[in-house]
Short mmCIF file of C-alpha atoms in Angstrom, two decimals:
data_model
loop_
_atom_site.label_atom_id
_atom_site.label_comp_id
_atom_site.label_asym_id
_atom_site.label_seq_id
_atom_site.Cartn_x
_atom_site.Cartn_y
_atom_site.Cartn_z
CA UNK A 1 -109.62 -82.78 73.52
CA UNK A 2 -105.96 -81.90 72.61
CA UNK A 3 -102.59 -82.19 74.59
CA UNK A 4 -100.17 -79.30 74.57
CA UNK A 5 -96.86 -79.93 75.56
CA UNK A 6 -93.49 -78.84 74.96
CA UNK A 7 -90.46 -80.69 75.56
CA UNK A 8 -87.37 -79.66 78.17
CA UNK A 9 -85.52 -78.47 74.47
CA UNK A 10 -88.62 -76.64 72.95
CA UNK A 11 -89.47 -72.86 73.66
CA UNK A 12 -93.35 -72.58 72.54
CA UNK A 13 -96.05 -75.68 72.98
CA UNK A 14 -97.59 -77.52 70.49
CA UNK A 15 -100.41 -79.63 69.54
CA UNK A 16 -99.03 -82.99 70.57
CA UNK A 17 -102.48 -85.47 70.74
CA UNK A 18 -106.14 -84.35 69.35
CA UNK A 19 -109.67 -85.88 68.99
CA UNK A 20 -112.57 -83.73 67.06
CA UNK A 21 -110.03 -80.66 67.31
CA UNK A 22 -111.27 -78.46 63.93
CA UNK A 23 -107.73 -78.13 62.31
CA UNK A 24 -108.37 -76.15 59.41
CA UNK A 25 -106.69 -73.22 61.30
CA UNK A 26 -103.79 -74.90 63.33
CA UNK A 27 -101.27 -73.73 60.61
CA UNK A 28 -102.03 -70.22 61.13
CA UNK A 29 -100.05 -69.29 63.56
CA UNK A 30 -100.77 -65.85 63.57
CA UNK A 31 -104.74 -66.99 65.23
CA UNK A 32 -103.40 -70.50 67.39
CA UNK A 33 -99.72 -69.16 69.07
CA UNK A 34 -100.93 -65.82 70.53
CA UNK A 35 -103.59 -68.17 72.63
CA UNK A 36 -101.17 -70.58 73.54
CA UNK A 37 -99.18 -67.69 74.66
CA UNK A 38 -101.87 -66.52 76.81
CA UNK A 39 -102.65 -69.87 77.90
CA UNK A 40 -98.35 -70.13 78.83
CA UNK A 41 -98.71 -66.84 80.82
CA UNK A 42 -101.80 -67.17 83.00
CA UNK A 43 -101.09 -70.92 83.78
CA UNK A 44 -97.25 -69.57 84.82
CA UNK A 45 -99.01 -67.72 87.36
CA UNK A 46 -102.26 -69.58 88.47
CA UNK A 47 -102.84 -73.16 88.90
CA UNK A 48 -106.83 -74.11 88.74
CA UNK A 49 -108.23 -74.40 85.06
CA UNK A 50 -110.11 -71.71 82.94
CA UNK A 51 -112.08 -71.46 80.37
CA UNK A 52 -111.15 -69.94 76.91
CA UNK A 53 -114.17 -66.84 77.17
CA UNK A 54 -112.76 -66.52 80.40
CA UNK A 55 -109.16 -66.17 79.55
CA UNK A 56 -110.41 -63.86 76.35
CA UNK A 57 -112.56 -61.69 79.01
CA UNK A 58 -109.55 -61.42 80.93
CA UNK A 59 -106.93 -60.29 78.61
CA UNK A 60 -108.27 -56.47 76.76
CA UNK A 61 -108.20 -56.29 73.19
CA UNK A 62 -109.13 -59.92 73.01
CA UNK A 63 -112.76 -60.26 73.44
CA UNK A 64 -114.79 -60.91 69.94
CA UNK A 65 -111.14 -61.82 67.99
CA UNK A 66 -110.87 -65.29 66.70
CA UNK A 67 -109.17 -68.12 68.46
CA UNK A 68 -108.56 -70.74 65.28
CA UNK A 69 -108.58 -73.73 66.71
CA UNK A 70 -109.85 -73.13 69.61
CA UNK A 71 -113.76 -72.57 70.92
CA UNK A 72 -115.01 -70.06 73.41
CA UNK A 73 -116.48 -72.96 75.21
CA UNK A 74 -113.42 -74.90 75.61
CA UNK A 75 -111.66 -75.70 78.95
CA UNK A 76 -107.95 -75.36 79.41
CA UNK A 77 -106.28 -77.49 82.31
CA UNK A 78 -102.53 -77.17 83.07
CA UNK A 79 -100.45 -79.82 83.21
CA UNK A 80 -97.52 -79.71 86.01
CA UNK A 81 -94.78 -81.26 87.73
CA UNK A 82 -92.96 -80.33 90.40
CA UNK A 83 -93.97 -76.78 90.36
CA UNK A 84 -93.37 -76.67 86.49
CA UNK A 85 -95.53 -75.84 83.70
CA UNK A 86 -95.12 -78.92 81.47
CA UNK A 87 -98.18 -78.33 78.91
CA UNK A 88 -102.10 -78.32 79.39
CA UNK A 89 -105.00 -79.94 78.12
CA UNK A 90 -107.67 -78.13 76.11
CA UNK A 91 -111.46 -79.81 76.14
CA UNK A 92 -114.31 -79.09 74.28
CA UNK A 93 -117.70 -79.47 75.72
CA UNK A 94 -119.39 -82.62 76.68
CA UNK A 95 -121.22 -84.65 74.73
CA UNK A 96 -124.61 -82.94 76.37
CA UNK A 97 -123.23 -79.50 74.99
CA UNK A 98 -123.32 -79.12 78.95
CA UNK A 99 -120.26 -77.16 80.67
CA UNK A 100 -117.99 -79.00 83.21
CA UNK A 101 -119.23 -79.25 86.82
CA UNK A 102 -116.84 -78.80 89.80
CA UNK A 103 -116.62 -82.25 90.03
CA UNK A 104 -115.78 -82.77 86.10
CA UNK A 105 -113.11 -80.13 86.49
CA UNK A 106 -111.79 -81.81 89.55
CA UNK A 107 -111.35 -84.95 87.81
CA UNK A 108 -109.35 -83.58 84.61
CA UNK A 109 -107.20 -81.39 86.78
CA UNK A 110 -106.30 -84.91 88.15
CA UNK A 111 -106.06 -86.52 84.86
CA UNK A 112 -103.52 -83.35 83.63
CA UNK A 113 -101.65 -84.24 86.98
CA UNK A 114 -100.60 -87.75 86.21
CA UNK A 115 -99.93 -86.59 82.56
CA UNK A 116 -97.81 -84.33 84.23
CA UNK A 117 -95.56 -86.96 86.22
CA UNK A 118 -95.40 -89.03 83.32
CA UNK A 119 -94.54 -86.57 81.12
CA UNK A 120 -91.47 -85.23 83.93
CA UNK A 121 -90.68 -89.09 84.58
CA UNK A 122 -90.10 -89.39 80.79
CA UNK A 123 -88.03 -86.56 80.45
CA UNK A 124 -85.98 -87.23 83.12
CA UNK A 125 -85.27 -90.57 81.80
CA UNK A 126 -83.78 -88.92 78.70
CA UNK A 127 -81.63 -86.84 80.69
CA UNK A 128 -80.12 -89.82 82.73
CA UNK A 129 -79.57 -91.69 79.67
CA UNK A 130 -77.96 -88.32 78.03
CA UNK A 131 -75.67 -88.23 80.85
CA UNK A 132 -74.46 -91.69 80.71
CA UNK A 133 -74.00 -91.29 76.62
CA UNK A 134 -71.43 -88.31 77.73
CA UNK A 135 -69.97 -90.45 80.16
CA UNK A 136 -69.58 -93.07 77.96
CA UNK A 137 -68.70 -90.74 75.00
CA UNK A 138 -66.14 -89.02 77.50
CA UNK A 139 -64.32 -93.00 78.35
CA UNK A 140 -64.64 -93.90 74.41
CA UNK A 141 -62.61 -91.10 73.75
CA UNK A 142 -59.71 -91.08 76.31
CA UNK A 143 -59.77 -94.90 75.90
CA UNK A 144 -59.05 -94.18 71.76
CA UNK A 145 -56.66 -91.09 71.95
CA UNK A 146 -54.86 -94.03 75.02
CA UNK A 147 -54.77 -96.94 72.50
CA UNK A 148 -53.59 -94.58 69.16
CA UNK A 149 -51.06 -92.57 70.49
CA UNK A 150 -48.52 -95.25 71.44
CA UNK A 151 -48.07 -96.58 67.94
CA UNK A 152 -48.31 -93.03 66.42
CA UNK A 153 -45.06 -92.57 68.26
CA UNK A 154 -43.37 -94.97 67.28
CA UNK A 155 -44.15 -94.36 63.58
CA UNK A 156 -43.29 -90.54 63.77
CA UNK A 157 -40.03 -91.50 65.62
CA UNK A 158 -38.90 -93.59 62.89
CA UNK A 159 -40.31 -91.51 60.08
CA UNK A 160 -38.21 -88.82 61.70
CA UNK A 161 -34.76 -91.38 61.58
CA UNK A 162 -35.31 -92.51 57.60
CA UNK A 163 -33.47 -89.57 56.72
CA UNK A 164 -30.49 -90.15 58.50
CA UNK A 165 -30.72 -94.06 58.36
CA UNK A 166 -32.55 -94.93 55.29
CA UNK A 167 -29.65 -96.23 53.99
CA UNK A 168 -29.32 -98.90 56.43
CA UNK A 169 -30.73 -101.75 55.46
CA UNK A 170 -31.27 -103.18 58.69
CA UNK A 171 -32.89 -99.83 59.55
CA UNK A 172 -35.08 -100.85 56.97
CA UNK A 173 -36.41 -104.04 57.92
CA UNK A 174 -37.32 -102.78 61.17
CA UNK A 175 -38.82 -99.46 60.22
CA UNK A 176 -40.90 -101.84 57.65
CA UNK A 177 -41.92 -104.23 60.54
CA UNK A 178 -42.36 -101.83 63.45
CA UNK A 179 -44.24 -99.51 60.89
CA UNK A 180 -46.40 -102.50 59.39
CA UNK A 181 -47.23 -103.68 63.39
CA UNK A 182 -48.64 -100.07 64.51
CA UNK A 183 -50.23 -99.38 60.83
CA UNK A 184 -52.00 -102.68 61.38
CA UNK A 185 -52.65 -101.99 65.21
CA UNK A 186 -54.50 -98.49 64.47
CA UNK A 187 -56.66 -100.45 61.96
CA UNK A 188 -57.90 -102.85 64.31
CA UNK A 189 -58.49 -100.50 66.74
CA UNK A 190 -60.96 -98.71 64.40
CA UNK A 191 -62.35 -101.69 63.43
CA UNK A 192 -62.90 -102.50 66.91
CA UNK A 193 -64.71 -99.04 67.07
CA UNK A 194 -66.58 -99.15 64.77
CA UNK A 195 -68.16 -102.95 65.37
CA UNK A 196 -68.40 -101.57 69.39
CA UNK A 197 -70.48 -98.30 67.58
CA UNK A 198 -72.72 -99.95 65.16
CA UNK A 199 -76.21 -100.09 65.76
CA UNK A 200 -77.77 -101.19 62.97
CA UNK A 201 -80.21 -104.08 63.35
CA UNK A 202 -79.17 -107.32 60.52
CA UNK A 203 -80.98 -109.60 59.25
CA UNK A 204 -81.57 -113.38 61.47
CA UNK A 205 -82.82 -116.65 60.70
CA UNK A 206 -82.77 -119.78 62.32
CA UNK A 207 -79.62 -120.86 63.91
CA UNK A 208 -77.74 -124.34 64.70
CA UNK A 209 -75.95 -122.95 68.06
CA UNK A 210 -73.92 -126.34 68.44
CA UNK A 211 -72.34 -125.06 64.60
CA UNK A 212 -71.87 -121.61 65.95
CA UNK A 213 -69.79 -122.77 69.01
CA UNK A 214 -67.51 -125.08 67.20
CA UNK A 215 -67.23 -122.87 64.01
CA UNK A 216 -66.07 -120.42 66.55
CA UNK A 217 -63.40 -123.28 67.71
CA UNK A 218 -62.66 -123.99 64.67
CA UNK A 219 -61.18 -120.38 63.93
CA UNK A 220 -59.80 -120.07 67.52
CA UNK A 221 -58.11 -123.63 67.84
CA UNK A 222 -54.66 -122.43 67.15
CA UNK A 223 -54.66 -119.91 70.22
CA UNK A 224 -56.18 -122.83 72.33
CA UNK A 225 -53.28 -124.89 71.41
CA UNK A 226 -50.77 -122.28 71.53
CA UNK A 227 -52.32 -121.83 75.33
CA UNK A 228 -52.25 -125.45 76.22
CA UNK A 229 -56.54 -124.62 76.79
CA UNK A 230 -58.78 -127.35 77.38
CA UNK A 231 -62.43 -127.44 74.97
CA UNK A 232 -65.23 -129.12 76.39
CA UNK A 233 -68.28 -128.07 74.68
CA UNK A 234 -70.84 -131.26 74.51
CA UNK A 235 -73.80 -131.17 71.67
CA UNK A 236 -77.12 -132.30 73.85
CA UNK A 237 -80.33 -131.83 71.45
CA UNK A 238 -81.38 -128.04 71.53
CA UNK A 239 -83.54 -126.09 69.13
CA UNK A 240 -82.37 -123.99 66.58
CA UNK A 241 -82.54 -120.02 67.99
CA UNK A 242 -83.30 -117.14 65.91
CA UNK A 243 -80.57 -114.84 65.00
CA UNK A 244 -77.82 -113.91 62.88
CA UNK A 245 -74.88 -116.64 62.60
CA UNK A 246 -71.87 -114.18 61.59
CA UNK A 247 -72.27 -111.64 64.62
CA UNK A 248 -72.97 -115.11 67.20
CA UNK A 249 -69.52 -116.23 65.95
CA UNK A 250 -67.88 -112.60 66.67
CA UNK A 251 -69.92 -113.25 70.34
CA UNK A 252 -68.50 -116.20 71.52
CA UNK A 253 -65.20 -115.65 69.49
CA UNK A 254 -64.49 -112.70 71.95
CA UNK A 255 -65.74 -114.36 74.63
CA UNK A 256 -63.03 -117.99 73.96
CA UNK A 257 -60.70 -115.24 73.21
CA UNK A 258 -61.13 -113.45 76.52
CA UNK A 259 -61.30 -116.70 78.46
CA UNK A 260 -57.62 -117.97 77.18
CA UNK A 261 -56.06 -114.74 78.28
CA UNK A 262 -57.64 -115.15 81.60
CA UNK A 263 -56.06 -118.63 81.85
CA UNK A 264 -52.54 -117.67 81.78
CA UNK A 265 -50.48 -119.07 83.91
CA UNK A 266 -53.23 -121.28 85.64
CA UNK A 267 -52.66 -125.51 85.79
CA UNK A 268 -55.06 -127.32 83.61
CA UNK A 269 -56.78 -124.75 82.01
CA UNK A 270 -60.34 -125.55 80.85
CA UNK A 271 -62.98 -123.43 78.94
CA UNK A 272 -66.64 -124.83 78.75
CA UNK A 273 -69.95 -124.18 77.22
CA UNK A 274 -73.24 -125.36 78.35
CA UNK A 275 -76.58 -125.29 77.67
CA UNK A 276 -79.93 -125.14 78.76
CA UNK A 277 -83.36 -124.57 77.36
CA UNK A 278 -85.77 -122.86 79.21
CA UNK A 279 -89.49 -120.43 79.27
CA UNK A 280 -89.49 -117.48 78.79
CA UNK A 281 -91.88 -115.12 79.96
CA UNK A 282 -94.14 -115.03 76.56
CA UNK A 283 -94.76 -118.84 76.19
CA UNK A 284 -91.45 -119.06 74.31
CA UNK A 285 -88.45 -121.19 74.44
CA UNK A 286 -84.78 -119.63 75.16
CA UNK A 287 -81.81 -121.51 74.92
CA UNK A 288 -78.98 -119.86 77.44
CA UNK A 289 -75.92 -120.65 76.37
CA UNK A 290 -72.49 -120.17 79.31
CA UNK A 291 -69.04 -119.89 78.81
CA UNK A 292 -67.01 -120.92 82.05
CA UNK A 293 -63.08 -121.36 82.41
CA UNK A 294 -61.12 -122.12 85.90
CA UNK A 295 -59.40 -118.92 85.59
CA UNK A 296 -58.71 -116.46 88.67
CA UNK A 297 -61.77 -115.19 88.54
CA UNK A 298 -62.74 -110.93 88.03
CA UNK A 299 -62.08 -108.37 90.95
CA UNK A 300 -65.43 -107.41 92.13
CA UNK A 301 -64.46 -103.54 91.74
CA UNK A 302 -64.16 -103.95 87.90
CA UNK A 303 -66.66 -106.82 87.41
CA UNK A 304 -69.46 -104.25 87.64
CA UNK A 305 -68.04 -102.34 84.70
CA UNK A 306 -66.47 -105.52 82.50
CA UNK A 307 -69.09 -104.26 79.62
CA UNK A 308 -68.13 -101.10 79.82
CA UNK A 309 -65.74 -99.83 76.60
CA UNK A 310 -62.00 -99.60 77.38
CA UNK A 311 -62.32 -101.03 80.64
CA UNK A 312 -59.56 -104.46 80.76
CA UNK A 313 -57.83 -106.69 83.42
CA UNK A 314 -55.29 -107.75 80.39
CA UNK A 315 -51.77 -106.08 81.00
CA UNK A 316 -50.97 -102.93 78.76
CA UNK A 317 -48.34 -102.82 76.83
CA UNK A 318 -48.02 -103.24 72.79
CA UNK A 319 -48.14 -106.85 72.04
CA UNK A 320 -50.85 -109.11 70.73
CA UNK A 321 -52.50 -109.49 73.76
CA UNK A 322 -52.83 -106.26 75.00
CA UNK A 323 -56.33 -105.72 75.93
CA UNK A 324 -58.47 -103.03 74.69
CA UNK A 325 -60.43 -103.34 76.85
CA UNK A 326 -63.93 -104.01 73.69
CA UNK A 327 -64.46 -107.80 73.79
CA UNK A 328 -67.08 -107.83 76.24
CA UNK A 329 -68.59 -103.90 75.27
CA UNK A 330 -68.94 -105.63 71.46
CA UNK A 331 -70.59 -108.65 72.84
CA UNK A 332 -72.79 -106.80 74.58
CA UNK A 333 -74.01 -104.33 71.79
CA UNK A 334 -74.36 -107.19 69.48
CA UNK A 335 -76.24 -109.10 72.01
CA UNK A 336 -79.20 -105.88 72.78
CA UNK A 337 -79.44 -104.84 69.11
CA UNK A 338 -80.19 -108.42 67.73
CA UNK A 339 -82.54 -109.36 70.54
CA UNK A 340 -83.91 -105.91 70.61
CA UNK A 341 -83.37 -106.15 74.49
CA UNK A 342 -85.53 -108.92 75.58
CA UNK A 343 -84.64 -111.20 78.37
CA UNK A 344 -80.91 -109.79 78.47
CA UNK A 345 -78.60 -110.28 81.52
CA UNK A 346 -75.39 -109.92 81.61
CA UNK A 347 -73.34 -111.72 84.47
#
């Protein structure tokens, strides 16, 4: 048997799966494509399976020529979907050396139809998840050309003054720190970029969480001071989880640092983290670790999207806590690509 497909971005169809297929011909093209070509043009216009002698007796100039790979005896069975010719199956003969009954027939025609919907199911998966790369290509894009062009300006605007006020010395103290700000906001920015873009998989290892957590403090306690925040974050007894301890302490260090600028403003703020330790669903332990603060809470409009890149609740404007709107899209990426998407969900 051998399955012939092509995919949605492939003109002619090739051998895709074999068993017992004699291959000593399927790289001459010249004796397997025109076959495959017939097979393309009477399937495009008939449904029900033929045989290869059949298709040869059918098509002058054919009969006695070789076939390559393929046998006289052998039975070809499109494979559709939705009207469209997605491929077809090729069989040799059974194991008897007997033809195929009606029945047999009847059954692979219904085998090549549920290849068929896979097949189109599969392919249409890759097109939805095309779509939504553009899309979120298309935001990634507007979102960066948004966040650059603001301190671009300001550095060509003062580039464009040195001439006239170079001499000034106060002129030159703030073209050095206005210019020094932007310079250093455009790096971060692509920084930001290129942590939310990387896919890579990195190496993990066993992991204290209650020292990831309280490193992450550790680094962040100025800004929880500077905010007047509250850090409750008690250390029951909990396994150590597998993963990697550098990219868990940019996860949670996003996620304090989102939680303070939520807080603004609000009396007694208060982040915490708890734990629990659970089953999974292979006969594993997981340890699920939440962040919670008494902030306002998210609008449910842009709650559905808070992973998405670019998208923020943080007021614009240059500053250090202008939003980018990449905390949460970071956390996220880091979060499928070292758990290779098991038991993920985002809330």
């Amino acid at each position: 048997v051998g399955v012939f497909y092509r995919s949605e971005f492939e003109p002619r169809f090739h051998l895709r799966q074999q068993l017992g297929f004699n291959l000593k011909n399927a790289d001459q093209p010249n004796t397997v494509e025109p076959v495959i070509d017939l097979l393309r043009q009477h399937f495009e216009r008939k449904t029900g399976a033929i045989s290869i002698e059949e298709l040869m007796l059918g098509s002058p100039g054919w009969n006695g020529r070789t076939t390559g790979i393929f046998e006289r005896d052998d039975l070809a069975v499109p494979i559709r979907a939705g009207g469209a010719l997605l491929g077809f199956l090729v069989l040799g003969l059974l194991n008897n050396r007997e033809s195929y009954s009606f029945v047999d027939i009847a059954v692979m025609e219904g085998v090549a139809f549920q290849l068929g919907l896979a097949i189109r199911a599969r392919q249409l998966e890759r097109q939805a998840n095309q779509a939504e790369k553009l899309i979120a290509l298309g935001t990634l894009a507007a979102g960066l050309a948004h966040e650059i062009r603001n301190p671009l300006v300001s550095i060509r605007t003062f580039s464009e003054l040195i001439g006239e006020q170079g001499g000034d010395a106060e002129f030159c103290r703030e073209f050095k720190s206005v210019v020094g700000r932007d310079v250093s906001r455009i790096a971060t920015i692509v920084e930001n970029i290129s942590a939310f873009a990387d896919n890579a998989q990195v190496k993990t290892g066993p992991v204290d969480i209650h020292e990831v957590i309280h490193g992450v403090y550790e680094i962040a306690r100025t800004e929880f001071t500077q905010a007047g925040v509250a850090f409750v974050a008690p250390r029951p007894e909990m396994p150590q989880v597998q993963g990697n301890y550098s990219q868990l302490l940019q996860v949670f260090l996003n996620l304090f640092q989102n939680a303070i600028h939520a807080l603004e403003g609000r009396p007694a703020p208060r982040i915490t983290v708890s734990y629990r330790l659970v089953n999974d669903d292979e006969g594993g332990r997981m340890v699920i670790v939440s962040v919670h603060d008494n902030g306002a809470g998210i609008d449910e409009v842009v709650r559905a999207r808070v992973f998405d890149p670019f998208i923020t609740t943080k007021a614009t404007g240059d500053g250090q806590k202008r939003g980018m709107g990449l905390g949460l899209a970071i956390v996220k990426r880091i979060v499928e690509v070292g758990t290779a998407k098991k038991h993920i969900e985002f809330r």
